[in-house]
CSV table of C-alpha atoms and ligand atoms in Angstrom, one decimal:
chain,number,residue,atom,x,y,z
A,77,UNK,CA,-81.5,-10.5,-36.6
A,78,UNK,CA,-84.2,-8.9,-34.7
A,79,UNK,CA,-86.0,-5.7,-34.7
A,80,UNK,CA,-85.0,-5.0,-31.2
A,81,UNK,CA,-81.8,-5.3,-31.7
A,82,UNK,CA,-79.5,-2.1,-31.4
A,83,UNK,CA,-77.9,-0.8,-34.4
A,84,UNK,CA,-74.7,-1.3,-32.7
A,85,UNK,CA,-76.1,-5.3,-31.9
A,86,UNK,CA,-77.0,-5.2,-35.9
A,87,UNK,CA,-73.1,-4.3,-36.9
A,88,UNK,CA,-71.6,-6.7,-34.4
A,89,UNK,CA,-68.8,-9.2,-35.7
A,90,UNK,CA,-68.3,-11.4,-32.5
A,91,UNK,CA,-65.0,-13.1,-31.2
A,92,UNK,CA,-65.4,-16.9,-31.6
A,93,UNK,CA,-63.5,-18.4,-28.2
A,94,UNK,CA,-62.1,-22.2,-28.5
A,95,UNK,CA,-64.3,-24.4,-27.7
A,96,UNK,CA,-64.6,-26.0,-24.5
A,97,UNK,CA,-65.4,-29.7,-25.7
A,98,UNK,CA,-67.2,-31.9,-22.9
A,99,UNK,CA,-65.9,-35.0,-24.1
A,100,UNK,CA,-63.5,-37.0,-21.3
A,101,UNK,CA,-60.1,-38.4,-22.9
A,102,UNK,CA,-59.6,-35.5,-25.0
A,103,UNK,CA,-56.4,-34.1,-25.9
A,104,UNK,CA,-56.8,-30.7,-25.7
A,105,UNK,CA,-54.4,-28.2,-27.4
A,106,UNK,CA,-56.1,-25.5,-28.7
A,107,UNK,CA,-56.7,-22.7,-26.7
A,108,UNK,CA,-53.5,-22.5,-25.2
A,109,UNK,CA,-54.4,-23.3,-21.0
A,110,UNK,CA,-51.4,-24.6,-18.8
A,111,UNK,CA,-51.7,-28.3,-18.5
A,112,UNK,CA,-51.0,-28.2,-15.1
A,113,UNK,CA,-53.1,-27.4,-12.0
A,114,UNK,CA,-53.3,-23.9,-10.0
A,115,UNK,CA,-51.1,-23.9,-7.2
A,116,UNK,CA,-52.7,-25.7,-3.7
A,117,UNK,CA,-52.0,-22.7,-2.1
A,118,UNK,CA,-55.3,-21.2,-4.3
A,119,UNK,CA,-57.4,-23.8,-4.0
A,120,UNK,CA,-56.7,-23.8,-0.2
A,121,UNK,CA,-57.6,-20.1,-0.3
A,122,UNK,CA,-60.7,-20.6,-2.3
A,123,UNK,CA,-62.2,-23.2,-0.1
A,124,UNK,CA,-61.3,-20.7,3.1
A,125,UNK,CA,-63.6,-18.3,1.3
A,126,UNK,CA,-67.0,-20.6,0.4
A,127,UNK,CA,-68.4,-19.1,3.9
A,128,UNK,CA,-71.2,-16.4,5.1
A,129,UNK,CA,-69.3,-13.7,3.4
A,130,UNK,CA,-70.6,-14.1,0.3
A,131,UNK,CA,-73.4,-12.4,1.6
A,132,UNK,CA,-71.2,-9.4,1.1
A,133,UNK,CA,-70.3,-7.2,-2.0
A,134,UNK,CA,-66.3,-7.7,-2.6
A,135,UNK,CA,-64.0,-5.2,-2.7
A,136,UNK,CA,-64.6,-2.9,-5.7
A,137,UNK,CA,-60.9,-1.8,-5.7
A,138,UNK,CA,-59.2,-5.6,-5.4
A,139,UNK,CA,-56.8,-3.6,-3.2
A,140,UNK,CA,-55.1,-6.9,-1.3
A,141,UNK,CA,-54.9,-8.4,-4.9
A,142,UNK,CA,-53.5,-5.3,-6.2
A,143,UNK,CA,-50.8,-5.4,-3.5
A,144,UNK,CA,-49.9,-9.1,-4.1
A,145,UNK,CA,-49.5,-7.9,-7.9
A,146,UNK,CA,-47.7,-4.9,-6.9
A,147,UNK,CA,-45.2,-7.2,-4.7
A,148,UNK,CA,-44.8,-9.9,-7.6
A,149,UNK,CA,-43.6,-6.9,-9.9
A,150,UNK,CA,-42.3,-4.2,-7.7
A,151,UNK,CA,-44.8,-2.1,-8.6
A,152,UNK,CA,-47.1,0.5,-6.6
A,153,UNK,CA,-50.6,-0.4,-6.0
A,154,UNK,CA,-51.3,2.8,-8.1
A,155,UNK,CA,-49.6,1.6,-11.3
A,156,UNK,CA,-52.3,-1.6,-11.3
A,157,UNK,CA,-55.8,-2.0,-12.6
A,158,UNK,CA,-57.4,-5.6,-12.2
A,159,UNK,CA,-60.1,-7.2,-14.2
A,160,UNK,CA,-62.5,-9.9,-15.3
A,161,UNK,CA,-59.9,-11.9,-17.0
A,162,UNK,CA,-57.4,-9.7,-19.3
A,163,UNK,CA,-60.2,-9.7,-22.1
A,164,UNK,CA,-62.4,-7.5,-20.1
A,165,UNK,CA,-59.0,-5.2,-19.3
A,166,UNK,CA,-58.4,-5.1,-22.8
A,167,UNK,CA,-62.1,-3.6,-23.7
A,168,UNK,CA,-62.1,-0.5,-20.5
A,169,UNK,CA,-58.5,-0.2,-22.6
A,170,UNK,CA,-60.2,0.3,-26.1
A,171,UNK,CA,-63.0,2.3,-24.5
A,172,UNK,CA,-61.2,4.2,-22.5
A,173,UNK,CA,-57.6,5.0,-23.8
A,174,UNK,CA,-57.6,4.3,-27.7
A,175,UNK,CA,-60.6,5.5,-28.9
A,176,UNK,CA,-60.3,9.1,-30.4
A,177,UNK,CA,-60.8,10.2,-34.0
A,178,UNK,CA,-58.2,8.6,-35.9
A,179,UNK,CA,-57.5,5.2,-36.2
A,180,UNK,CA,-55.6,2.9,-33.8
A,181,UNK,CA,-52.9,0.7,-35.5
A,182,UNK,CA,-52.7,-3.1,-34.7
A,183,UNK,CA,-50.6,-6.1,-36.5
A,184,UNK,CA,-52.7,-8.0,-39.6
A,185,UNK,CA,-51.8,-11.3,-37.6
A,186,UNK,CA,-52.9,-11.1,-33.8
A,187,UNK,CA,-55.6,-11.2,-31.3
A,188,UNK,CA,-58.9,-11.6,-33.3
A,189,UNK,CA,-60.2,-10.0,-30.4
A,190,UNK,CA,-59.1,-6.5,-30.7
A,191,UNK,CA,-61.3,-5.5,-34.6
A,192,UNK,CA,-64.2,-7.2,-32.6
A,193,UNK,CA,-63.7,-4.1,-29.6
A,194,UNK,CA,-63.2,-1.7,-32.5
A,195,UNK,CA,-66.6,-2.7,-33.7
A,196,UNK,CA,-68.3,-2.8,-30.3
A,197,UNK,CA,-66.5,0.8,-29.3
A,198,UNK,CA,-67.2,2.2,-32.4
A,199,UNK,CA,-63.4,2.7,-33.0
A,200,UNK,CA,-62.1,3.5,-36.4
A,201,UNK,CA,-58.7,0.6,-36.8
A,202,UNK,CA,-55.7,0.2,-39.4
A,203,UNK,CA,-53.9,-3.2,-39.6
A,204,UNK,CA,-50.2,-3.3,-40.4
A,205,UNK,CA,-48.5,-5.9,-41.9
A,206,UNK,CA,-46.2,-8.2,-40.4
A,207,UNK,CA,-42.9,-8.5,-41.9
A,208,UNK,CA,-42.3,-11.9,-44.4
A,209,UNK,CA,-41.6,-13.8,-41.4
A,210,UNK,CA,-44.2,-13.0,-39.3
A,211,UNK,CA,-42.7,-10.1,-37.4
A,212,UNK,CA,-43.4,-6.7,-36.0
A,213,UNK,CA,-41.9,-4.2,-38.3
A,214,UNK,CA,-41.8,-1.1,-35.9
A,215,UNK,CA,-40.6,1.3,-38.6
A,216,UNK,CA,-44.5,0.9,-40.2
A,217,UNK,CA,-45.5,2.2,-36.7
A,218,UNK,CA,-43.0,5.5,-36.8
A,219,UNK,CA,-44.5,7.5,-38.8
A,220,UNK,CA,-48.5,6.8,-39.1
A,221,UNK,CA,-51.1,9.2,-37.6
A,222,UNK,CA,-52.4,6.7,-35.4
A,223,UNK,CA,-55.1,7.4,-32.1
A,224,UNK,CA,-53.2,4.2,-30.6
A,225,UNK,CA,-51.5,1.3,-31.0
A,226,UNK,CA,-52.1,-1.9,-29.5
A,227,UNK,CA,-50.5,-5.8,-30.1
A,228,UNK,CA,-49.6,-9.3,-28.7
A,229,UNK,CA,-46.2,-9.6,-27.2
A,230,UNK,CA,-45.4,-12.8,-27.7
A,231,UNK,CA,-47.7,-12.2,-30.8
A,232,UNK,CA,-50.6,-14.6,-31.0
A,233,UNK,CA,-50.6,-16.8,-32.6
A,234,UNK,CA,-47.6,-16.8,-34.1
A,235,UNK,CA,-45.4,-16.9,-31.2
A,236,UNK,CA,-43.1,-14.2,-32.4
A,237,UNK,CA,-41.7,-12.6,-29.4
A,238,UNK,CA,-40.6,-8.8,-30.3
A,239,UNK,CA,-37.4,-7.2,-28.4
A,240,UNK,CA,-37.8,-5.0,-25.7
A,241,UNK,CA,-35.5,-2.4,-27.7
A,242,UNK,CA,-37.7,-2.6,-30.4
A,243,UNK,CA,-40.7,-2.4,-28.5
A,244,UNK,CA,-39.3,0.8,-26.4
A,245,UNK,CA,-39.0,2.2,-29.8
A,246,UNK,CA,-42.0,1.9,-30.9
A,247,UNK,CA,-43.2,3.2,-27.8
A,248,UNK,CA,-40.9,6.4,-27.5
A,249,UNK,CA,-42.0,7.2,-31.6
A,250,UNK,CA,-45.5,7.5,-30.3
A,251,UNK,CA,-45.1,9.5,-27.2
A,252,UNK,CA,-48.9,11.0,-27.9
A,253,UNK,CA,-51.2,8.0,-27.7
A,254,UNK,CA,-50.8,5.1,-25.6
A,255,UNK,CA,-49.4,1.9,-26.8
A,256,UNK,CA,-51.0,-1.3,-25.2
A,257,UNK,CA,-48.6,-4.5,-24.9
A,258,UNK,CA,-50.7,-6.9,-24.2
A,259,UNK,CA,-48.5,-9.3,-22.5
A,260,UNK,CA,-50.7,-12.8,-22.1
A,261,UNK,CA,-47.6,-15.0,-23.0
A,262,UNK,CA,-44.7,-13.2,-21.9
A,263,UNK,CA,-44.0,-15.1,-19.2
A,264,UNK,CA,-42.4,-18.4,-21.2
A,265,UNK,CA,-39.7,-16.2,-22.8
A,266,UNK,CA,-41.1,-12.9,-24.1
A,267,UNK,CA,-38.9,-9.8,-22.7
A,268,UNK,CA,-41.2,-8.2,-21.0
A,269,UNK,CA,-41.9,-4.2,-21.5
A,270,UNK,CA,-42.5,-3.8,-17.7
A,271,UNK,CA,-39.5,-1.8,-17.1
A,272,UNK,CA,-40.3,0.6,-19.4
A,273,UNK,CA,-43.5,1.9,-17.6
A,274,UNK,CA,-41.8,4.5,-15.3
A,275,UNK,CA,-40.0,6.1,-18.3
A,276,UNK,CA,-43.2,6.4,-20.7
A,277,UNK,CA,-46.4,7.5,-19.0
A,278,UNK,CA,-48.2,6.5,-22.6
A,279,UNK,CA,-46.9,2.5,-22.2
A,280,UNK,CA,-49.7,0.0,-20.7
A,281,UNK,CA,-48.9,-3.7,-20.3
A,282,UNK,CA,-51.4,-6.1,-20.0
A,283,UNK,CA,-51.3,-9.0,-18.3
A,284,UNK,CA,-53.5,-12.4,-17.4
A,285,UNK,CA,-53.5,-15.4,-14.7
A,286,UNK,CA,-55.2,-17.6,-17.3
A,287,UNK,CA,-52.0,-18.9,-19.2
A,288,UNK,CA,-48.7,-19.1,-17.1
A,289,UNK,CA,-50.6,-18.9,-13.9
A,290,UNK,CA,-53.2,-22.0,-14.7
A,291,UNK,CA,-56.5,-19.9,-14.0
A,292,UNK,CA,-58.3,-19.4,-17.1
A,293,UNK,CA,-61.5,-20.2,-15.1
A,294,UNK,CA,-61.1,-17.8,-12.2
A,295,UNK,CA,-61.1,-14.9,-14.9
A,296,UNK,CA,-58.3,-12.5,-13.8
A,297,UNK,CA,-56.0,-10.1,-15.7
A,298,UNK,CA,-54.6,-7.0,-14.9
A,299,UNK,CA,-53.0,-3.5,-16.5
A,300,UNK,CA,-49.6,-2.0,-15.1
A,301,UNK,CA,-49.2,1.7,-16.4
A,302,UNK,CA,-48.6,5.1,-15.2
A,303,UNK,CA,-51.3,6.2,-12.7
A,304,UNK,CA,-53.0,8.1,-14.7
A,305,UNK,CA,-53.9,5.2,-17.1
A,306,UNK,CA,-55.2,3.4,-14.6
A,307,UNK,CA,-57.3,6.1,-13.1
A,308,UNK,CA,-58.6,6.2,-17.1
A,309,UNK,CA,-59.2,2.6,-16.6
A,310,UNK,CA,-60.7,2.6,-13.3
A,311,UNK,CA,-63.3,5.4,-14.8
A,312,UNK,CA,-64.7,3.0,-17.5
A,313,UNK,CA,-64.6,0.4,-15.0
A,314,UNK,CA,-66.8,1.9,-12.5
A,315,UNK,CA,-69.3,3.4,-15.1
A,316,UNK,CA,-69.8,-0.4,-16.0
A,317,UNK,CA,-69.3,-2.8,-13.2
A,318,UNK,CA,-67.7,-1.7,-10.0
A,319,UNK,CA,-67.8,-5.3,-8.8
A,320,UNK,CA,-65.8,-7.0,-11.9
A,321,UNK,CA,-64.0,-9.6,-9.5
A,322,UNK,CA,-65.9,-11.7,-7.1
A,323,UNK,CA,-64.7,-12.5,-3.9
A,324,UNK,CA,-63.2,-15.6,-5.0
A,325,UNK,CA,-61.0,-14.3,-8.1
A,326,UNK,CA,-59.3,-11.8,-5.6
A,327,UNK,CA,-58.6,-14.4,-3.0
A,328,UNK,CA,-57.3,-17.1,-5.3
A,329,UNK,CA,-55.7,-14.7,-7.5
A,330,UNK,CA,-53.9,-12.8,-4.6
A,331,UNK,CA,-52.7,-16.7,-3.5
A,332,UNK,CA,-51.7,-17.1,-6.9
A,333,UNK,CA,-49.6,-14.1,-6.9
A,334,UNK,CA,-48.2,-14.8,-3.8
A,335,UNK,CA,-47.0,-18.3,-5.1
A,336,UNK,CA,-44.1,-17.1,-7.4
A,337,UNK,CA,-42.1,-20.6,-6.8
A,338,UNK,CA,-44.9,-23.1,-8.4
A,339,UNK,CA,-45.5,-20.7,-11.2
A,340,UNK,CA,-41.6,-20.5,-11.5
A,341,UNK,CA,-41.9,-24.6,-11.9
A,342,UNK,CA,-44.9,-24.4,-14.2
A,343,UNK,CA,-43.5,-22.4,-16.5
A,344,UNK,CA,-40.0,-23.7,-16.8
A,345,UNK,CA,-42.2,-27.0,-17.7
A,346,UNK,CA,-43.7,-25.9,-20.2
A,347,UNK,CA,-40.7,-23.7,-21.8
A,348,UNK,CA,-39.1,-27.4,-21.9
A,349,UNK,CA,-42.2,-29.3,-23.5
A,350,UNK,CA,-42.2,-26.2,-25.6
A,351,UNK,CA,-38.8,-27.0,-27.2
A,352,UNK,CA,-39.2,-30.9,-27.1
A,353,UNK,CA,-42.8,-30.5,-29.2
A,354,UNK,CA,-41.0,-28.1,-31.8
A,355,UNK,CA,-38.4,-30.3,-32.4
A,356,UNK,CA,-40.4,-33.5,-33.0
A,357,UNK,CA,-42.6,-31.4,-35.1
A,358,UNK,CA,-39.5,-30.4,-37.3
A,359,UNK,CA,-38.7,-34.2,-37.5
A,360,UNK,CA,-42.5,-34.3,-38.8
A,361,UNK,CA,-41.7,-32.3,-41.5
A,362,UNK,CA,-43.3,-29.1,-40.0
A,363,UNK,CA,-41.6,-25.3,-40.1
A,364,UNK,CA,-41.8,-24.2,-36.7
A,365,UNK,CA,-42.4,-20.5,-35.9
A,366,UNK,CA,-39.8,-19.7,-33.1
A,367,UNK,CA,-42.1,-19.4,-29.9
A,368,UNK,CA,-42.1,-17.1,-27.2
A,369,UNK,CA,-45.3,-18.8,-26.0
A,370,UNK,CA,-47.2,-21.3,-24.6
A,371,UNK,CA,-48.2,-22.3,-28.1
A,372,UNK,CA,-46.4,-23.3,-31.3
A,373,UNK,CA,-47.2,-22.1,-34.8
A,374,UNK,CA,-46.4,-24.7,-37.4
A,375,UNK,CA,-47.5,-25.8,-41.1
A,376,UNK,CA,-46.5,-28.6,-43.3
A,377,UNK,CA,-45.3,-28.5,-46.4
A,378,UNK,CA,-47.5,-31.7,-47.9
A,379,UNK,CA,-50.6,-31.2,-45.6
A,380,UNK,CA,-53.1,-28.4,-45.5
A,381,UNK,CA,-53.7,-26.9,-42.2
A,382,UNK,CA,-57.3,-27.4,-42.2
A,383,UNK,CA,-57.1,-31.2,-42.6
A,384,UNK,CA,-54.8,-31.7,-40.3
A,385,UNK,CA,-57.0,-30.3,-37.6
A,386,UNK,CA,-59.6,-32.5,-38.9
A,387,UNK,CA,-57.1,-35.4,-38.6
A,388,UNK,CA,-56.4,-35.1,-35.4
A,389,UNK,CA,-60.0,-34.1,-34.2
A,390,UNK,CA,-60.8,-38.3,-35.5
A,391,UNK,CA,-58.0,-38.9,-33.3
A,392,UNK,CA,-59.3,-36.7,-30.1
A,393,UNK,CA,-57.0,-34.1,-30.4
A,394,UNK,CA,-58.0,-30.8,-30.8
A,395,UNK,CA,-55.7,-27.9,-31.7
A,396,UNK,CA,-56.4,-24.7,-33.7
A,397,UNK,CA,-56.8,-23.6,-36.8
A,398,UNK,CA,-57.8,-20.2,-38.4
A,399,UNK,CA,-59.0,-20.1,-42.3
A,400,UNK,CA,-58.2,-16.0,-41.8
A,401,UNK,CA,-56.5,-14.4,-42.7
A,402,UNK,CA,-55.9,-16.6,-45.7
A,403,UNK,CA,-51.5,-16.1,-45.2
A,404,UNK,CA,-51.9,-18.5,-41.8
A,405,UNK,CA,-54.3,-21.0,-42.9
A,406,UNK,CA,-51.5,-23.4,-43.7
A,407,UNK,CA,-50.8,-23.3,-39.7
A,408,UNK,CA,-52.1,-25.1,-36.8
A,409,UNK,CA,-51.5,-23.2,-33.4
A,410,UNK,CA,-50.9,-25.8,-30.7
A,411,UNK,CA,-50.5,-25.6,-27.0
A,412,UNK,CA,-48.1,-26.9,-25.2
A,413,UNK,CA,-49.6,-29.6,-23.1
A,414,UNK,CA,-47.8,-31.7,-20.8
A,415,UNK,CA,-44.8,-34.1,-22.6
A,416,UNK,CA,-47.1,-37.1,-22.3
A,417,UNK,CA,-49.9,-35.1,-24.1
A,418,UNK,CA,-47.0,-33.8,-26.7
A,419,UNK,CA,-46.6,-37.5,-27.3
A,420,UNK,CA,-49.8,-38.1,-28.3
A,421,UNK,CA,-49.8,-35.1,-30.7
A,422,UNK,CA,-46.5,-36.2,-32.2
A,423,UNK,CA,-47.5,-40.3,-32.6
A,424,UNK,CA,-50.7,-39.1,-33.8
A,425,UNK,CA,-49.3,-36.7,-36.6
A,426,UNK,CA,-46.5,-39.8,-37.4
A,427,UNK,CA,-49.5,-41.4,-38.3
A,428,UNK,CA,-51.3,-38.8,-40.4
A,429,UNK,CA,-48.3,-38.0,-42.3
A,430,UNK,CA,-46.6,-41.2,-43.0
B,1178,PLP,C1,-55.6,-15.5,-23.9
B,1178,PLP,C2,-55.4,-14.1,-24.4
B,1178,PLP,C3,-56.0,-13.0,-23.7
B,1178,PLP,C4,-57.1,-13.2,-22.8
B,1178,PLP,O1,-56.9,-13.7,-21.6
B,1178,PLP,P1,-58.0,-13.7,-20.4
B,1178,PLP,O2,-57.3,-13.1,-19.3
B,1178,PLP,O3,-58.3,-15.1,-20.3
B,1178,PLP,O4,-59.2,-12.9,-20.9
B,1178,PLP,C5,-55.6,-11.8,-24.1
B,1178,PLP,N1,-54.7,-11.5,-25.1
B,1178,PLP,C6,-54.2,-12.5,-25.7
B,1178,PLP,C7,-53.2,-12.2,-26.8
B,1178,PLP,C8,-54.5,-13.9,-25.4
B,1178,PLP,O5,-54.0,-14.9,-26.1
């Protein structure tokens, strides 16, 4: 605390990321990055770009990465707004389409990030339940007075993927605030709300590069939405930082993009580790949440979730664990690494529970 701090600074609550150990030989599985590398093709466009021109400002408008995002989806470069990493999306979101007077409705289980934007934007926040087993109950979300509504799809981090049908319900019963998917793990299996966006000018899906795509450290995400969203996005945007992406996020983003085979083979990887690691854990003893995600949810019935973690930390493995709110602290959320990396989880927790 300090006396020059803001009152806002005073009431802050900050998000706590995963930490980035520097030890070598570690296994790490806990905040949920692709085990495999970016496609060539980006790192052949990143080294293309390490000239004179960084002399220059980038584009502010990202407009060749927006057309590569607009190809991938078969959307128009109108419908897209790009940012530092999905995060940063997510808070020009908060700021600029969800805060009004009444309060915005997320699940009790999901992004720890979003109450930490309520607190920063000053915006008043509901949580809702999930259901006994860990899903979305839209019917809660029917008939609330609600200035928005915002959740994980794939929820984090349970994994729960929730139906398109039920999610265009949700998003139809609300046709006066806009409902935020945010879609960070849709691509290994969620159903994706995408084609809903030219039906409901009040949908926005949120996407990032940093799971499926392997480029958590080139800090890209993006928002598809009716144009009018994204001019609402682009007007926080450019009353904060008009230069959010550096010249080397577009261009490796925009060969990412353009790569749709390698991220096809990525992901199918990982969907298959996904089930192999869920079905070793069940031999373990564990109840597996069904995933939609890069991640699986899992507790134990004999071992507490917290020592577990600490089990496997003696063991160099690392995997997450949350103490709130108190119903998932029997859990550990654990990425899917590769299978030889899966191995190592499994012999390890063979070991710790006997
Ligand atoms: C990882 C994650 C993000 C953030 O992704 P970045 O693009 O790396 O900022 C957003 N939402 C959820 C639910 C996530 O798990």
């Amino acid at each position: 605390m300090s006396r020059f701090w803001s009152d806002v600074t005073q009431g802050l609550t900050p998000y706590i990321p995963g930490e980035q150990p520097k030890l070598a030989n570690l296994v790490k599985l806990n905040t949920n990055e692709n085990p495999y590398p970016p496609s060539p093709r980006v790192i052949d466009a990143l080294r293309a770009t390490a000239d004179d021109r960084l002399r220059l400002y980038p584009d502010p408008t990202s407009q060749q990465l927006r057309e590569a995002i607009g190809t991938f989806h078969g959307l128009s470069i109108d419908q897209i707004f790009v940012g530092n990493g999905s995060d940063e999306v997510l808070a020009h979101a908060f700021l600029g389409l969800l805060k009004h007077d009444l309060p915005i409705l997320f699940p009790d289980i999901s992004y720890s990030f979003y109450p930490v934007y309520c607190g920063l934007y000053q915006i008043a926040w509901r949580e809702m339940p999930l259901a006994a087993d860990f899903s979305i109950h839209v019917d809660d979300y029917l008939d609330v007075p609600n200035g928005g509504i915002i959740f994980p799809n794939p929820n984090a981090p349970t994994g729960i993927a929730l139906p398109v049908t039920e999610v265009e319900r949700l998003v139809a019963g609300n046709p006066n605030v806009v409902v935020v998917v945010d879609e960070a793990y849709v691509d290994f299996c969620g159903e994706t709300a995408l084609p809903l966006i030219d039906r409901y000018p009040n949908l926005l899906v949120v996407r990032t590069l940093s799971k499926a795509h392997s480029l958590a450290g080139l800090r890209v995400g993006y928002a598809l939405g009716h144009p009018d969203l994204i001019e609402g996005l682009n007007r926080v945007k450019d009353s904060f930082n008009s230069y959010p992406l550096d010249r080397f996020a577009q261009v490796g983003a925009t060969a990412c993009m353009q790569d749709r085979p390698y991220f096809e083979q990525c992901r199918d990887r990982v969907i298959a580790s996904r089930e192999r690691l869920s079905a070793g854990l069940r031999g373990l003893g564990f109840e597996v949440l069904p995933s939609g995600a890069n991640f699986v949810f899992a507790r134990h019935s004999a071992h507490a979730g917290a020592d577990l973690a600490a089990a496997l930390r003696s063991r160099s493995i690392i995997v997450r664990h949350f103490k709130q709110p108190a119903r998932i602290d029997p859990f550990l959320r654990i990425t899917v690494g590769t299978d030889a990396e899966c191995d190592a989880l499994l012999a390890a927790l063979t070991g710790i529970c006997g």
